[in-house]
mmCIF file of C-alpha atoms and ligand atoms in Angstrom:
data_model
loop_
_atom_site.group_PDB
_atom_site.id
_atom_site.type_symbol
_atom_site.label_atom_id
_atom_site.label_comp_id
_atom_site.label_asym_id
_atom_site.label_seq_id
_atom_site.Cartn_x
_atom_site.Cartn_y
_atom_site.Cartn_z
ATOM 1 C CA UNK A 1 136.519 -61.061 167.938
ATOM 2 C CA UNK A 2 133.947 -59.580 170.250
ATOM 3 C CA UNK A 3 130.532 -59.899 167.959
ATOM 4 C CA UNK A 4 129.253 -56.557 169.255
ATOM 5 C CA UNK A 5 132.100 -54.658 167.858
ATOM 6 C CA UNK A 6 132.371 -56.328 164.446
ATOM 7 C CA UNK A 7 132.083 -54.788 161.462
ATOM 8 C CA UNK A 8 128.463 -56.120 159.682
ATOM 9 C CA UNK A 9 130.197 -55.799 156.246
ATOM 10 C CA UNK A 10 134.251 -55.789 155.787
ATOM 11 C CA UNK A 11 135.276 -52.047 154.520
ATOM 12 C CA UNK A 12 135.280 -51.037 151.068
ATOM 13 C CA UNK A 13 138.843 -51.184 149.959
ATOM 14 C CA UNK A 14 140.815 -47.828 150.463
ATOM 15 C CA UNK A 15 141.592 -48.033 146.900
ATOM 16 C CA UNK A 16 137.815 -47.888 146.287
ATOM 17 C CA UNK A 17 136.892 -44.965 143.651
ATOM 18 C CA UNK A 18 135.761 -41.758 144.832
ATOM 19 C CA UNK A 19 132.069 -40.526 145.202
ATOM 20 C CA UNK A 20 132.666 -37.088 145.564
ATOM 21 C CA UNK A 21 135.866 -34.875 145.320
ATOM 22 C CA UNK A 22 136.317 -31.045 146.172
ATOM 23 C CA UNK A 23 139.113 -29.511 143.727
ATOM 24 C CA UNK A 24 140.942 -26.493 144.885
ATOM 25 C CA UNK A 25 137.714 -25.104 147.021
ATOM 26 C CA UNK A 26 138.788 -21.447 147.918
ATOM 27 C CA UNK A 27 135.958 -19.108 149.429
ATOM 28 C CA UNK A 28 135.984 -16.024 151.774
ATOM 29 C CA UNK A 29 133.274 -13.746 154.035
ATOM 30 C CA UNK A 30 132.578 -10.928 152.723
ATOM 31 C CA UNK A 31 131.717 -7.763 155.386
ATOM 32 C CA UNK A 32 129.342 -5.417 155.245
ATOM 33 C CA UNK A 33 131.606 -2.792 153.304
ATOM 34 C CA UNK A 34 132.330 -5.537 150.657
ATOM 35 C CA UNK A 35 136.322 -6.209 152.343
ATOM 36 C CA UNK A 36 136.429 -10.221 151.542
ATOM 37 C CA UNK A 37 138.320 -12.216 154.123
ATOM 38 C CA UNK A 38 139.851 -15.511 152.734
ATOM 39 C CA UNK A 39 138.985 -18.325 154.697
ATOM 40 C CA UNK A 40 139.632 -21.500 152.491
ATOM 41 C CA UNK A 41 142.730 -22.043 150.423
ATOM 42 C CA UNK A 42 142.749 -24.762 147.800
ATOM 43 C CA UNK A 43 140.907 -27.097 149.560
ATOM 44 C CA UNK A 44 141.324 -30.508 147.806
ATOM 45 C CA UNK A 45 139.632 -33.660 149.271
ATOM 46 C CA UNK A 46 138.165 -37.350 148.111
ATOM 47 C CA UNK A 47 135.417 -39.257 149.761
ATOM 48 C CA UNK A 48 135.892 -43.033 148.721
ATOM 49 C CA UNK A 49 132.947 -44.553 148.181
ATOM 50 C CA UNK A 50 131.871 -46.815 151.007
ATOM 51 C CA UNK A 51 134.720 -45.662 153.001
ATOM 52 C CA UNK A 52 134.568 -43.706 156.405
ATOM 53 C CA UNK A 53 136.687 -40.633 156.127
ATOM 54 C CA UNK A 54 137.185 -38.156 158.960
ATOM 55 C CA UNK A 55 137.809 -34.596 158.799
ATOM 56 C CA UNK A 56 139.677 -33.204 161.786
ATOM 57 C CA UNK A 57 141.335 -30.034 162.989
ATOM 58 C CA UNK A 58 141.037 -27.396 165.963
ATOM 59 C CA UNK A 59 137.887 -24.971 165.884
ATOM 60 C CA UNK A 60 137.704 -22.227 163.145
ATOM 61 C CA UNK A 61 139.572 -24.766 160.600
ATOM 62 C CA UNK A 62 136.905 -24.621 157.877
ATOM 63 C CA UNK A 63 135.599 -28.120 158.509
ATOM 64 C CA UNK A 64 131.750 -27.216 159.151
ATOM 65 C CA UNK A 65 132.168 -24.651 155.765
ATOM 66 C CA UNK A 66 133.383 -27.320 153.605
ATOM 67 C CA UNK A 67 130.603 -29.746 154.802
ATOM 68 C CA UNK A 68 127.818 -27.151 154.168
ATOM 69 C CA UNK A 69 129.632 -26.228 150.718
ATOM 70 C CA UNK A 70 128.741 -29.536 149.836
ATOM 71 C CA UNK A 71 125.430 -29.220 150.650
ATOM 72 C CA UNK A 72 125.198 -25.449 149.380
ATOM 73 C CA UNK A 73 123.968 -24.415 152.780
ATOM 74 C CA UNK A 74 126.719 -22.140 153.212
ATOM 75 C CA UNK A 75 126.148 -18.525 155.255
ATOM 76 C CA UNK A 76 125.053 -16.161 152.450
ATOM 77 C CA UNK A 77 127.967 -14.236 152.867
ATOM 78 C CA UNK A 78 130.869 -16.976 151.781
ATOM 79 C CA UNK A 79 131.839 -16.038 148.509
ATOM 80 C CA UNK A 80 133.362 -18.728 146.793
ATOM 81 C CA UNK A 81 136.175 -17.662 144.391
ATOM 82 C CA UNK A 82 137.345 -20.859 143.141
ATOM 83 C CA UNK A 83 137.042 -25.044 143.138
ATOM 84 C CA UNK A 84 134.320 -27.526 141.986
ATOM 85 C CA UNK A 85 132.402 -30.067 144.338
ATOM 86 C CA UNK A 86 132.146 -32.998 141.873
ATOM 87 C CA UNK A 87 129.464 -35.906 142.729
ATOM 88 C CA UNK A 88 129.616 -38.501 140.526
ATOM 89 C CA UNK A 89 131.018 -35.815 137.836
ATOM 90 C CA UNK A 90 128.440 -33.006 138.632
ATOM 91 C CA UNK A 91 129.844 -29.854 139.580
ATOM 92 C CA UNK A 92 127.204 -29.095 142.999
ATOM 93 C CA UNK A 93 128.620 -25.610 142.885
ATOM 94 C CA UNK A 94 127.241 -24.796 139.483
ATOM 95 C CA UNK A 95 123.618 -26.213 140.814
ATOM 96 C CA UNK A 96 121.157 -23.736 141.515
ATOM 97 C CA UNK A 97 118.971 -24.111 144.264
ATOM 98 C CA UNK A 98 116.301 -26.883 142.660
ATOM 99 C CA UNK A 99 118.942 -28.834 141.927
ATOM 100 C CA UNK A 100 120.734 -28.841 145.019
ATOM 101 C CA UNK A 101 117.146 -29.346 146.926
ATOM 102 C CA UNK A 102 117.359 -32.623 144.891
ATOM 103 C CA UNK A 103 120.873 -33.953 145.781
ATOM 104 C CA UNK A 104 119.745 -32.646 149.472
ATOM 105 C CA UNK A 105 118.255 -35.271 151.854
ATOM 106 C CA UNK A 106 118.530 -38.080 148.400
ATOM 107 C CA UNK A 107 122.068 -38.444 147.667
ATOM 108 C CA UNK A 108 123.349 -36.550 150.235
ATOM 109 C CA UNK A 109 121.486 -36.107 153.946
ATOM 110 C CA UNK A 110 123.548 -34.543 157.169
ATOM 111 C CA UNK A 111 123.591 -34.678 160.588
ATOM 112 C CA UNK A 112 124.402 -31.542 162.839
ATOM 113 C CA UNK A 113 125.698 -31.229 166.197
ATOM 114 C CA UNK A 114 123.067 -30.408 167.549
ATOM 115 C CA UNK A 115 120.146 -32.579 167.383
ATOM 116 C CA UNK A 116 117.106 -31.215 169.095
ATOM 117 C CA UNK A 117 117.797 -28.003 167.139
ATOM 118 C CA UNK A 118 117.564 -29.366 163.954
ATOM 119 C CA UNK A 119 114.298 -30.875 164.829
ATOM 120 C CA UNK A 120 110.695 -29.398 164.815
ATOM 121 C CA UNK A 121 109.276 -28.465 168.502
ATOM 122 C CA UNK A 122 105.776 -28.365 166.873
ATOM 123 C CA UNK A 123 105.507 -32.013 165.041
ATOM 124 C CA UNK A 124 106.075 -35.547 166.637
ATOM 125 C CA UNK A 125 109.393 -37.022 165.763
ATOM 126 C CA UNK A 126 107.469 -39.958 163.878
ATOM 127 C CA UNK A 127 105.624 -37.246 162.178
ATOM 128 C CA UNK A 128 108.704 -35.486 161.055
ATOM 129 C CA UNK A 129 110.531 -38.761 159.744
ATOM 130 C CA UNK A 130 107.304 -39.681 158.077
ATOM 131 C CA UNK A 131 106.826 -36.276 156.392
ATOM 132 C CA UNK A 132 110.456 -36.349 154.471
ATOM 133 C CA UNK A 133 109.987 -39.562 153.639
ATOM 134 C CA UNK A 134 106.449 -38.867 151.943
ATOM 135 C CA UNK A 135 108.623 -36.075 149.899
ATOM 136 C CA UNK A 136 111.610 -38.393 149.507
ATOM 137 C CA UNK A 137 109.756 -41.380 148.081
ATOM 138 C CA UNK A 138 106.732 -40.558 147.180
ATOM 139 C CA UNK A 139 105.094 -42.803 149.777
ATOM 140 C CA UNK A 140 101.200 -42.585 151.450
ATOM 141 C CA UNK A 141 100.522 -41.790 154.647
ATOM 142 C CA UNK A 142 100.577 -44.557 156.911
ATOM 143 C CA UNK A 143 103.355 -46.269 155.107
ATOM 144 C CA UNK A 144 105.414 -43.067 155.624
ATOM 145 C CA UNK A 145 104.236 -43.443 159.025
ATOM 146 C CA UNK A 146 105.470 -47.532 159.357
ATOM 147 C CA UNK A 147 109.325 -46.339 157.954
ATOM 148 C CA UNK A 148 109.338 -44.024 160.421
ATOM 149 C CA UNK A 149 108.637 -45.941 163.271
ATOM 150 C CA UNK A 150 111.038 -48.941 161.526
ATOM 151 C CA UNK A 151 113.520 -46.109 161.543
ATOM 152 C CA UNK A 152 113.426 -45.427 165.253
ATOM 153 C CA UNK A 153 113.527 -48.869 165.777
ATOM 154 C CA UNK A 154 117.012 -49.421 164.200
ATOM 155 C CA UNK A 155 118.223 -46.895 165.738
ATOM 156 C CA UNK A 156 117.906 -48.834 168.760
ATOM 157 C CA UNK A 157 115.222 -46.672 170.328
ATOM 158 C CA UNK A 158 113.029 -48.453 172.825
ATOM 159 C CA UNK A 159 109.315 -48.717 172.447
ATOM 160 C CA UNK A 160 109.516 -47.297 168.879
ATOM 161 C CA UNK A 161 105.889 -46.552 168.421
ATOM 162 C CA UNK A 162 105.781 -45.105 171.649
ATOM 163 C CA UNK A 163 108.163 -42.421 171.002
ATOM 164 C CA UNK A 164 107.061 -41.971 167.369
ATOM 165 C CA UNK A 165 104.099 -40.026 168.862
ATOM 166 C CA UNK A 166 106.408 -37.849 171.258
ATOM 167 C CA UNK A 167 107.776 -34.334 170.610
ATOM 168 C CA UNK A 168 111.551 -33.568 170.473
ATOM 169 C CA UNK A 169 111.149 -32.361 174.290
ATOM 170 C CA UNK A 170 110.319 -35.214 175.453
ATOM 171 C CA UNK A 171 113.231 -37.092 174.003
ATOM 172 C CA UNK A 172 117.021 -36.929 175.615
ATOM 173 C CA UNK A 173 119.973 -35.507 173.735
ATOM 174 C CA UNK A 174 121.394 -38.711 172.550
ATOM 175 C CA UNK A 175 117.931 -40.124 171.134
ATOM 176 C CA UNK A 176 117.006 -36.959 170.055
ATOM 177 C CA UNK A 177 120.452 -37.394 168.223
ATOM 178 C CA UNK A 178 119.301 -41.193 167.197
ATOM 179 C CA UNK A 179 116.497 -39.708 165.764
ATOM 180 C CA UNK A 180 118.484 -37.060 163.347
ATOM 181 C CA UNK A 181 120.634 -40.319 162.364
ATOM 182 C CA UNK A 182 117.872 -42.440 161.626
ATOM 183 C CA UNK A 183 116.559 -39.174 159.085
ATOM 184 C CA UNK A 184 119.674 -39.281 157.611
ATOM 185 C CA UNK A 185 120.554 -42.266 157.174
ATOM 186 C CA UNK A 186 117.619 -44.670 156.570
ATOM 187 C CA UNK A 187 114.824 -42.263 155.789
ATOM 188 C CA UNK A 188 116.925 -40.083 153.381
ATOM 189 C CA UNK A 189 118.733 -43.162 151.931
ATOM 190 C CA UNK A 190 121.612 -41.027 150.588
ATOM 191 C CA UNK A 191 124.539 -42.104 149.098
ATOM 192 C CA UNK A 192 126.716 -39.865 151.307
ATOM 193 C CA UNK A 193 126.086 -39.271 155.017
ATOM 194 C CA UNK A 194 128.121 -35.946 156.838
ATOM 195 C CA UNK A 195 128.265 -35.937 160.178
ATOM 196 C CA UNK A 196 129.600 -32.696 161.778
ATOM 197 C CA UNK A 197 130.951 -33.152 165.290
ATOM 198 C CA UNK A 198 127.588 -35.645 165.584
ATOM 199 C CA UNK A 199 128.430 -36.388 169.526
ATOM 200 C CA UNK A 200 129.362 -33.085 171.075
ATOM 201 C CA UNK A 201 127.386 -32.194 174.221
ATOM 202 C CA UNK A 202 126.205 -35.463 174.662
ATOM 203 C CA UNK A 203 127.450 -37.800 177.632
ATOM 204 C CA UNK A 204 130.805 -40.133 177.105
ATOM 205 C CA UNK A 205 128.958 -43.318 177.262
ATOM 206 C CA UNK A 206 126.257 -41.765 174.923
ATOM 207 C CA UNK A 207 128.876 -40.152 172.707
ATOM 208 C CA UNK A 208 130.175 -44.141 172.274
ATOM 209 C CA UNK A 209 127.235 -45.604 171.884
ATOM 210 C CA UNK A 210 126.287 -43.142 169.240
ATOM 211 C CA UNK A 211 129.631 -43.760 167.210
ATOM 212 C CA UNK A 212 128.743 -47.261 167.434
ATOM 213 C CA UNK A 213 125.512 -46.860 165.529
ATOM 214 C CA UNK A 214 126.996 -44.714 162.979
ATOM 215 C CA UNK A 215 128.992 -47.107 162.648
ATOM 216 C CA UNK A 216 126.743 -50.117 162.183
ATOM 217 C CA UNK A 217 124.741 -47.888 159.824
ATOM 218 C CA UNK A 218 127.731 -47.080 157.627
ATOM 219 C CA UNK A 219 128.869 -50.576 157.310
ATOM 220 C CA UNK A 220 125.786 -51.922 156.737
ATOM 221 C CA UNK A 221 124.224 -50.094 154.360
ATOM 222 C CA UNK A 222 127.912 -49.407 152.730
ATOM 223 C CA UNK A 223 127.267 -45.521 153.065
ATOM 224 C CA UNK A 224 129.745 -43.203 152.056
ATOM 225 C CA UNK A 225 130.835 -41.274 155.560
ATOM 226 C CA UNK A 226 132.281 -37.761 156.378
ATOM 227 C CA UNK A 227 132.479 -37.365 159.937
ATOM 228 C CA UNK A 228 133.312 -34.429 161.138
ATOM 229 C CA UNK A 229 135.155 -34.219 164.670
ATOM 230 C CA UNK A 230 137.637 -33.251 167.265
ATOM 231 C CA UNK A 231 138.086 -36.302 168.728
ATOM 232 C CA UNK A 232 141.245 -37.841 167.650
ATOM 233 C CA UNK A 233 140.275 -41.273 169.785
ATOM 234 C CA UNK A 234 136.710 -41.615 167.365
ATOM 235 C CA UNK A 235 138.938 -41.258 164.601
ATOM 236 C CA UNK A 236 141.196 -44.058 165.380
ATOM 237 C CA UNK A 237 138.040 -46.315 166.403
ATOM 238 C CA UNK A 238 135.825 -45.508 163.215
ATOM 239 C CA UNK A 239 137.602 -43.844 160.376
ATOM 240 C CA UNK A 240 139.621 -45.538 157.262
ATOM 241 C CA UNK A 241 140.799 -42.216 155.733
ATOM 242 C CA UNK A 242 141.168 -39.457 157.486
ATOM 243 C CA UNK A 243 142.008 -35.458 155.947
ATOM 244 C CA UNK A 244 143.175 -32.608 158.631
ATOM 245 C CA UNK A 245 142.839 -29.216 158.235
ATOM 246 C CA UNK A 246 144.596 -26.443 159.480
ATOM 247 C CA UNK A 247 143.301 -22.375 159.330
ATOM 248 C CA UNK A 248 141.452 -23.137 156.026
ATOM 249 C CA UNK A 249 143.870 -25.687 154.095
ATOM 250 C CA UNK A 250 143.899 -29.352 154.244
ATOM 251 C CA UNK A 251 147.360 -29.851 155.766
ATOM 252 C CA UNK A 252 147.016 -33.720 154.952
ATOM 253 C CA UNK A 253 145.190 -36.502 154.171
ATOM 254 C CA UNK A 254 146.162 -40.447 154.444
ATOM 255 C CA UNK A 255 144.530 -43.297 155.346
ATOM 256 C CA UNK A 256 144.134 -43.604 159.344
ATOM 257 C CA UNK A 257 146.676 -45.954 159.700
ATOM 258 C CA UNK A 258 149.121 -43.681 157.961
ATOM 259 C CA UNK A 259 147.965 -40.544 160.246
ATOM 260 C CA UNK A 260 148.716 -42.369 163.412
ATOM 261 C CA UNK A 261 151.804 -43.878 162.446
ATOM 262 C CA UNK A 262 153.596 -41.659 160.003
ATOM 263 C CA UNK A 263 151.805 -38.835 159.731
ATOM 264 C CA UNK A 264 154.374 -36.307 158.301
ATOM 265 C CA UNK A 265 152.734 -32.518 158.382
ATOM 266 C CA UNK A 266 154.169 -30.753 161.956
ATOM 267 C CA UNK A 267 150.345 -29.923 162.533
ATOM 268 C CA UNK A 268 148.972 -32.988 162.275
ATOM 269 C CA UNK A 269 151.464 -34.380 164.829
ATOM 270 C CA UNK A 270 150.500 -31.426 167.712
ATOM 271 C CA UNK A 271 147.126 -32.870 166.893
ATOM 272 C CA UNK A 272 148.258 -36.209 167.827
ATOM 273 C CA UNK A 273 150.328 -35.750 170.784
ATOM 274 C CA UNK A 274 147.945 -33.211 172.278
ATOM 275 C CA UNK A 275 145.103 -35.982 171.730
ATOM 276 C CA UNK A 276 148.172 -38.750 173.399
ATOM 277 C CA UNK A 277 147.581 -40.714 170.521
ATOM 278 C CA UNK A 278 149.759 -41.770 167.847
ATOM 279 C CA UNK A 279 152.709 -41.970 170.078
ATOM 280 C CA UNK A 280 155.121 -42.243 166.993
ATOM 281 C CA UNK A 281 154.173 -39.417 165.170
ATOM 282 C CA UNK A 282 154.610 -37.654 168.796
HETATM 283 N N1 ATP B 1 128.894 -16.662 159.049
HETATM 284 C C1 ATP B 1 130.203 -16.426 159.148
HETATM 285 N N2 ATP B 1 130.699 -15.169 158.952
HETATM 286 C C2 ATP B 1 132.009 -14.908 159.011
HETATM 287 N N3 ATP B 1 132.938 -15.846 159.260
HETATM 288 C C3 ATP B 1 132.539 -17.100 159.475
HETATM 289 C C4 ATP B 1 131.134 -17.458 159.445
HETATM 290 N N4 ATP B 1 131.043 -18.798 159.671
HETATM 291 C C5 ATP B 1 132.299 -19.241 159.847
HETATM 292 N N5 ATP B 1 133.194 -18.232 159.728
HETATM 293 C C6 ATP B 1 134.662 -18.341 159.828
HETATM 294 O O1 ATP B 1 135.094 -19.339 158.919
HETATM 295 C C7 ATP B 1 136.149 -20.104 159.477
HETATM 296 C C8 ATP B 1 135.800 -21.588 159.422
HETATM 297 O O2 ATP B 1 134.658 -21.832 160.220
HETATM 298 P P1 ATP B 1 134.036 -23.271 160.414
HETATM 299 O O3 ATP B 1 132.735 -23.086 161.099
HETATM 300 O O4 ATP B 1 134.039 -23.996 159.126
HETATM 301 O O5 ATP B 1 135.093 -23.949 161.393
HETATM 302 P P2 ATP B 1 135.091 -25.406 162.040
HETATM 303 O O6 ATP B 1 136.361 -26.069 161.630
HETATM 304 O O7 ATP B 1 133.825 -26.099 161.705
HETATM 305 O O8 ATP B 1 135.168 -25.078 163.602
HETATM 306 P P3 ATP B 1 134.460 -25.827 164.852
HETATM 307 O O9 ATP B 1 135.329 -27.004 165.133
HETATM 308 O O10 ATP B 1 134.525 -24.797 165.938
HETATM 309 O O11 ATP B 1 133.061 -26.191 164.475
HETATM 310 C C9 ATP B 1 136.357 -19.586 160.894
HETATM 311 O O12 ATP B 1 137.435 -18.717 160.870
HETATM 312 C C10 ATP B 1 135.073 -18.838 161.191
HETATM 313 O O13 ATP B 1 135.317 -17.785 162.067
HETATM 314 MG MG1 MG B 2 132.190 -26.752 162.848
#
């Protein structure tokens, strides 16, 4: 088995429980003269705990809207209309906006596509780890300051300290992207980790070695993983579970191996053969 690929921990079981489910999510934009336009229908989903589970379909599918639903970052004008987000048996939609600031960043952290944009031009990256973890945990100064720079580090940034003192600017796409991962995922410490198309605009080789340390993160630290993408090939390297969505419904869900192999919704199989994957289901 080639060591560098190897799973650090074996895969929680796909009959593992789930962490969070999304029951019959509905939801539509409402315009400026009140018309509502339905853009979710019945959404129903499970993310096993420990378990990577992707959510694919083409663009304008809903993914991004379900992943900020969970979050309750949704655009103000998505009405939802019906559907509970249970986490652990809390509905997040009934939360109001403390308690969804709480679940944010501690049980639940994200990572969006793009990287640089979600960081601060005006603070140091260390600086900006160190600050949420201060709020996160409670923790002084300079050891905020040490987690961060730890952080970087296992994220396999070179010269850690170094580039704890830089600005976003000075850091490329993909580590600016390492650096969003290593917010979410060791300096939040969630339970859950969403990743929404996490890779786009970066290079191929950057894009790999990126799902490789989302990977190694997941596995290690047995996170619960959404990953949001388009790439049917990241899917079939990374993901246990996988749901695909269609125009605002999930069209079906399965476990990977399933998808490839048998996957039986006519949608799902355009996705495959169009990706030249899954030859059977072609
Ligand atoms: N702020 C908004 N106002 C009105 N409609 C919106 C808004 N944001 C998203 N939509 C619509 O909601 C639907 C789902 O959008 P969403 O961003 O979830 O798609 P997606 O699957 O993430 O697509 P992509 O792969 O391009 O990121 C689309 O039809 C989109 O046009
Ligand atoms: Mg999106």
């Amino acid at each position: 088995m080639n060591v560098a690929t190897a799973p650090i921990v074996a895969a929680a079981p796909l009959n593992a429980a789930p962490l969070l489910e999304i029951e019959n999510y509905s939801g539509s934009f409402r315009a400026r003269n009140g018309d509502l336009t339905p853009v979710l229908y019945n959404v129903s989903l499970q993310l096993k705990t420990g378990v990577i589970t992707a959510v694919v379909g083409e663009t304008g599918s809903g993914k991004t809207l379900v992943a900020s639903s969970i979050l309750g970052i949704q655009p103000a004008t998505f009405v939802r209309t019906s559907g509970r987000i249970l986490l652990g048996g809390v509905d997040l939609v009934s939360l109001d906006e403390k308690g969804l600031r709480k679940i944010r960043g501690g049980q639940i952290s994200m990572v969006f596509q793009d990287a640089r944009a979600a960081l601060n031009p005006m603070f140091t990256v260390g600086r900006q780890l160190a600050d949420v973890h201060q709020r996160l945990h409670g923790s002084g100064k300079a050891e905020a300051m040490e987690a961060a720079v730890d952080a970087i580090r296992r994220v396999h940034i070179p010269e850690p300290a170094r580039r704890a003192r830089q600005y976003p600017h000075e850091f490329s796409g993909g580590m600016a992207q390492r650096a969003m991962i290593a917010m979410a995922a060791l300096i939040c410490e969630p339970q859950l980790l969403i990743l929404d198309e996490p890779t786009t605009g970066l290079d191929v080789t950057i894009q790999s070695e990126i799902m490789d340390l989302i990977l190694e993160l997941s596995r290690s630290r047995g996170l619960t993983t959404c990953l949001i993408t388009h790439d049917l090939g990241v899917v079939a390297a990374t993901c246990e579970e996988v749901v695909v969505m269609n125009a605002g419904r999930v069209v079906e869900t399965g476990s990977a191996e399933t998808i490839f192999t048998a996957a039986k919704d006519g949608y799902t199989r355009k996705l495959l053969a169009a990706s030249q994957l899954g030859e059977m289901a072609a």
